Amino acid sequence: MSTKIIKVLCVDDNDMVADAVQMKLNDDPQFMWIGRLHSALNLLEETKVRQPDVVLLDIAMPGPDPFEVLQSMSEECPASRVLMFSGYVGSDLIDRAVQAGAWGYLAKSETPQKLLWAIAQVAVGQFVLEASGSPRN
Amino acid sequence: MKSAVLDDFRAQYASALEDYLSTQGEEPLHRAYELGHRAMQDGLGVLDVATMHGDALARLLSTAREPDECPRMTRQASAFLAETLSRAELFLRGFQDAIRELDASHQRLRLTERLAAIGTLSAGLGHDLANILLPIRVRLDKLQAEEFASDVKADLRNIRIGVDQLQNLSQGLRLLAMDADDGRASEQFVYVESWWNEVSGLFRNALPRHVELRPRFEADVPAFRIAPHQLTQAVFNLVQNAGEILRETYPAQITVAAERAGSSRVARLMVTDNGPGMSEETKQRCMEPFFTTRTRTLSTGLGLALVHNIIYRAGGRVEINTEPGRGTTFVLTLPAIHESGQASTSAGRENGNPELTTKSAVLSIFDPRISGIVQSLLHAMRFSVTTEEHMNEAQVWVVDDAGARSAALGEFLRSNSRHRAVVLGTGAPVEGKESQMIFVPDTSKVRSLREALENAVSPQFASDPWSNNNVN
């Protein structure tokens, strides 16, 4: 496991979820919270500026389709890997995420510890699929 | 039209009846059977036939030479009529069976429609619960890591128990809402004995201490065609449910049995308890979401609805045999791996091929993201991933540049007829070894990759390698 600090950008319209993720990341020196967006609207531009190692990307948000933005991210910012982080799970959503270039899919119902593990895995180039009802579980 | 048909039928019937009464032979009886068949085809009713029979018999009785002959003629004529109506009787019974089956199908359909509606609701509810629970759990983790007075710690533990219950509900809602493709898992299979070895400990932990859990598996039960985790979820719910019901029963026993069914295409798994059984109303309603009879413990009421959903989506069905005071048996009838598939696998062993006891795969995939997806799927199938140096121990080789490795690929496939290659992207098949290769032209779909890998590790693939060795 790399000892490099992992910079994380969170894209989620839910304040409670974003605050919880920030709190969890701040408690672990392996991670650095570098900010939060309420939608995928400016994600591409913000990624180019802030250069996160991992982007946590929710699916059900107002604004542009996160999958379309993900596709652009994969092409223009391949160094920033995207981990889908959603309360919705289904093979169609997982397929869309993989097709658009995601490095993983994590259900929000997984434990906070699993969230940290998944971010660390994606940061070192390991694909993560942890979603109840998905092929992994 | 009907009048002409009736006249002709009447004449033939009277003639055949007369022949039978005079000879008691098989031939007129056969004519009676055929006339009955024809009556149904021509749309004559049972009452039409009975009227004709009465008329014909009356005429024949009037010709009786001795009055003593009448009872005998009447008895024999009854046998003749019964033969004539035997087709109608069979038809009627078949019709009754069909109505019963239709009624059962209708009930299943109603339940499925209700589950579909509840699935949509469940997906939304599961999503919202996850959004609420994550922040709670993060803060709870933080609080539980700090020092507090013992009563506060006890309160936190109780909150944790409540949150974990909600977490289980959230997971359950997701399973209830899982889409058809997730539930289908059509190419995964479960051999009951090895599956039992893995899950029985989990099941026992979910039971009160005094409840005995026993397996009873027939020899040679075919593999169930269902994803292992889904069978575990379904049977776990049944066992846990039975354990709750047996809380006040001594001695208490739950049996998990597996047996062949009449057809080789299905097999049965049964969970039986020696509890108090169910009333007719409970039996009718227990598969509905949120129906529960529990009052002593926390219950989501999702358990049996989940069981139905999981088994139904796997192409099976759930039946309940129960009576008050006589315990309950849940019968899960599931599609099974065909005998031809097993026979083919056995033949492979008899051909002298070494048994592949290690479940491992070698990956030669350039794209690290695709490699990660494949690894994740293989781990879910309980396959370990090994390196090319251990190629000979592997059962499956997943490769994305088949052209450059064609020589090594050929050697791998020829060394054991049970070796499989999953080729990602395009590539030429190894000559003579096409049946051991599966091609996945489009690697952007997890579903395609999963199906290819499942096919590669399925014994049925060996039985029917030509059916479809391309996954799109």
Coordinates of C-alpha atoms in Angstrom, one line a residue, chain B residues 136 140 154-164:
Chain B
I136 CA -25.0 8.3 11.8
L140 CA -21.1 6.7 16.1
A154 CA -24.1 1.2 27.1
D155 CA -26.4 3.8 25.5
L156 CA -24.0 4.0 22.5
R157 CA -23.9 0.2 22.2
N158 CA -27.7 0.2 22.1
I159 CA -27.8 2.9 19.5
R160 CA -25.3 0.7 17.5
I161 CA -27.6 -2.2 17.7
G162 CA -30.5 -0.1 16.4
V163 CA -28.3 1.3 13.6
D164 CA -27.2 -2.2 12.7

